[in-house]
Amino acid sequence: MTAPHPNDDDDDDFPLPDRSADLPDDGEGEDDPFADAPPERNPFDLGEDELPPPPPPADPFGTPDPDAEPTDTYSLGEATVPPKWGVDLNEAPAERPAKRRPRPAAPAAKPVAPVVDDEDEDFGDAPPARTRSGGKAGPAKPKLRDWLEERCKKEAKMYALGAAVLAPVGLAAVGLTWLVLAIIVPADGVIEWLLAAIILAALFWVNKQAGDARTIRVHVEPGDRNIKPVTVDVPRGSGLTWLMYLTGSRDLPGILQFLGTVTLFGPRLCDLAYQMGRTAQELWTIDVDAIADPVKTLVRADGKVSFAAFFEAHNKLSPQGLVDRLGKIDGVLFLPTSQPPGLCVSNAMKDEFAAWRSKWQERRTAGDRLFD
């Protein structure tokens, strides 16, 4: 058996340094940074107590009160209860909140009335409707102004076409008349052509004097109306009816009427082309807003309207200017020789407006976007 090493139990061969000299004088040791740490847990030890389960979340609506009356505030399945005050936040009020007053029922939406044949449906003031795509669908009622503007544009085109056709025909007729006069005049050379030109100018002057018979001067007495006495030049006809005066006076004998028609044929055609061209220009640039209300008054009236009542109803417009504008519209009839003198619209004009309104209603019913 081997003997133990003589130095096995000897610890003095390698002495450790003494740290006691480095400690402070008060004798207190250094603080342990892990002194407050919890005891180390063995991860393989399953015998320790489990952590307590977390508390359930608070009910935001509180505990249902079985004695509460049903309200419309909160719906909790089958039962409907009022809100509970002071759930985890505030204290309950001293007294129970009063029962809420039920909301008044919303008024039922008025059904949109269909467009009917009513005298007041023209000039409807309703805001413009909208189509499904959001575009403007036009006013809720057809307006007489729209029909009148469309009618004036159509008549202006018709007059312009007539003037374009009659102007060269009238010039050719004037040239033929000048040639015939040059042959008939008993003269030679330049004097012959000069006399023919003078006679032709005289024919134009005679035709102009005959054209003045297209109007008649009417003196309008106010009577019991709030207007001043006024004198206006009223057309004898309406629209194309003034063409009858191109044939001359019917008071003359037949032979004189024939001679007048033959000799004044060229000047009358030129005058006709000029009048139609001027009428086309006036109808194209006419102020529809200024005559829409007067025409509406005549369309709604049952029969004749006296000048005194008509001028009183539209006293913001000049009487003569109003007569001149209405005289350009075919269908407005002036009655200067009646007692009292007045004006009206023809039945054909009323029927034309009624047909346009019916067509407007059919297109709107079909969903056509008229005014986009």
PDB file of N, CA and C in Angstrom, residues 7-16:
ATOM      1  N   ASN A   7       2.528  15.948   1.630  1.00  0.00           N
ATOM      2  CA  ASN A   7       1.956  17.312   1.483  1.00  0.00           C
ATOM      3  C   ASN A   7       0.471  17.303   1.152  1.00  0.00           C
ATOM      4  N   ASP A   8      -0.217  16.121   1.229  1.00  0.00           N
ATOM      5  CA  ASP A   8      -1.639  16.085   0.844  1.00  0.00           C
ATOM      6  C   ASP A   8      -2.480  16.928   1.784  1.00  0.00           C
ATOM      7  N   ASP A   9      -2.186  16.899   3.035  1.00  0.00           N
ATOM      8  CA  ASP A   9      -3.027  17.648   3.978  1.00  0.00           C
ATOM      9  C   ASP A   9      -2.437  18.997   4.320  1.00  0.00           C
ATOM     10  N   ASP A  10      -1.469  19.360   3.596  1.00  0.00           N
ATOM     11  CA  ASP A  10      -0.819  20.634   3.909  1.00  0.00           C
ATOM     12  C   ASP A  10      -1.343  21.695   2.956  1.00  0.00           C
ATOM     13  N   ASP A  11      -2.099  22.670   3.488  1.00  0.00           N
ATOM     14  CA  ASP A  11      -2.645  23.766   2.655  1.00  0.00           C
ATOM     15  C   ASP A  11      -1.809  25.014   2.760  1.00  0.00           C
ATOM     16  N   ASP A  12      -0.719  24.908   3.414  1.00  0.00           N
ATOM     17  CA  ASP A  12       0.056  26.128   3.587  1.00  0.00           C
ATOM     18  C   ASP A  12       1.076  26.330   2.497  1.00  0.00           C
ATOM     19  N   ASP A  13       1.134  25.354   1.588  1.00  0.00           N
ATOM     20  CA  ASP A  13       2.143  25.536   0.529  1.00  0.00           C
ATOM     21  C   ASP A  13       1.764  26.689  -0.398  1.00  0.00           C
ATOM     22  N   PHE A  14       0.423  26.846  -0.690  1.00  0.00           N
ATOM     23  CA  PHE A  14      -0.042  27.948  -1.587  1.00  0.00           C
ATOM     24  C   PHE A  14      -1.102  28.758  -0.856  1.00  0.00           C
ATOM     25  N   PRO A  15      -0.720  29.625   0.037  1.00  0.00           N
ATOM     26  CA  PRO A  15      -1.724  30.397   0.823  1.00  0.00           C
ATOM     27  C   PRO A  15      -2.463  31.400  -0.082  1.00  0.00           C
ATOM     28  N   LEU A  16      -3.801  31.605   0.154  1.00  0.00           N
ATOM     29  CA  LEU A  16      -4.614  32.597  -0.584  1.00  0.00           C
ATOM     30  C   LEU A  16      -4.382  33.976  -0.006  1.00  0.00           C
TER      31      LEU A  16
END
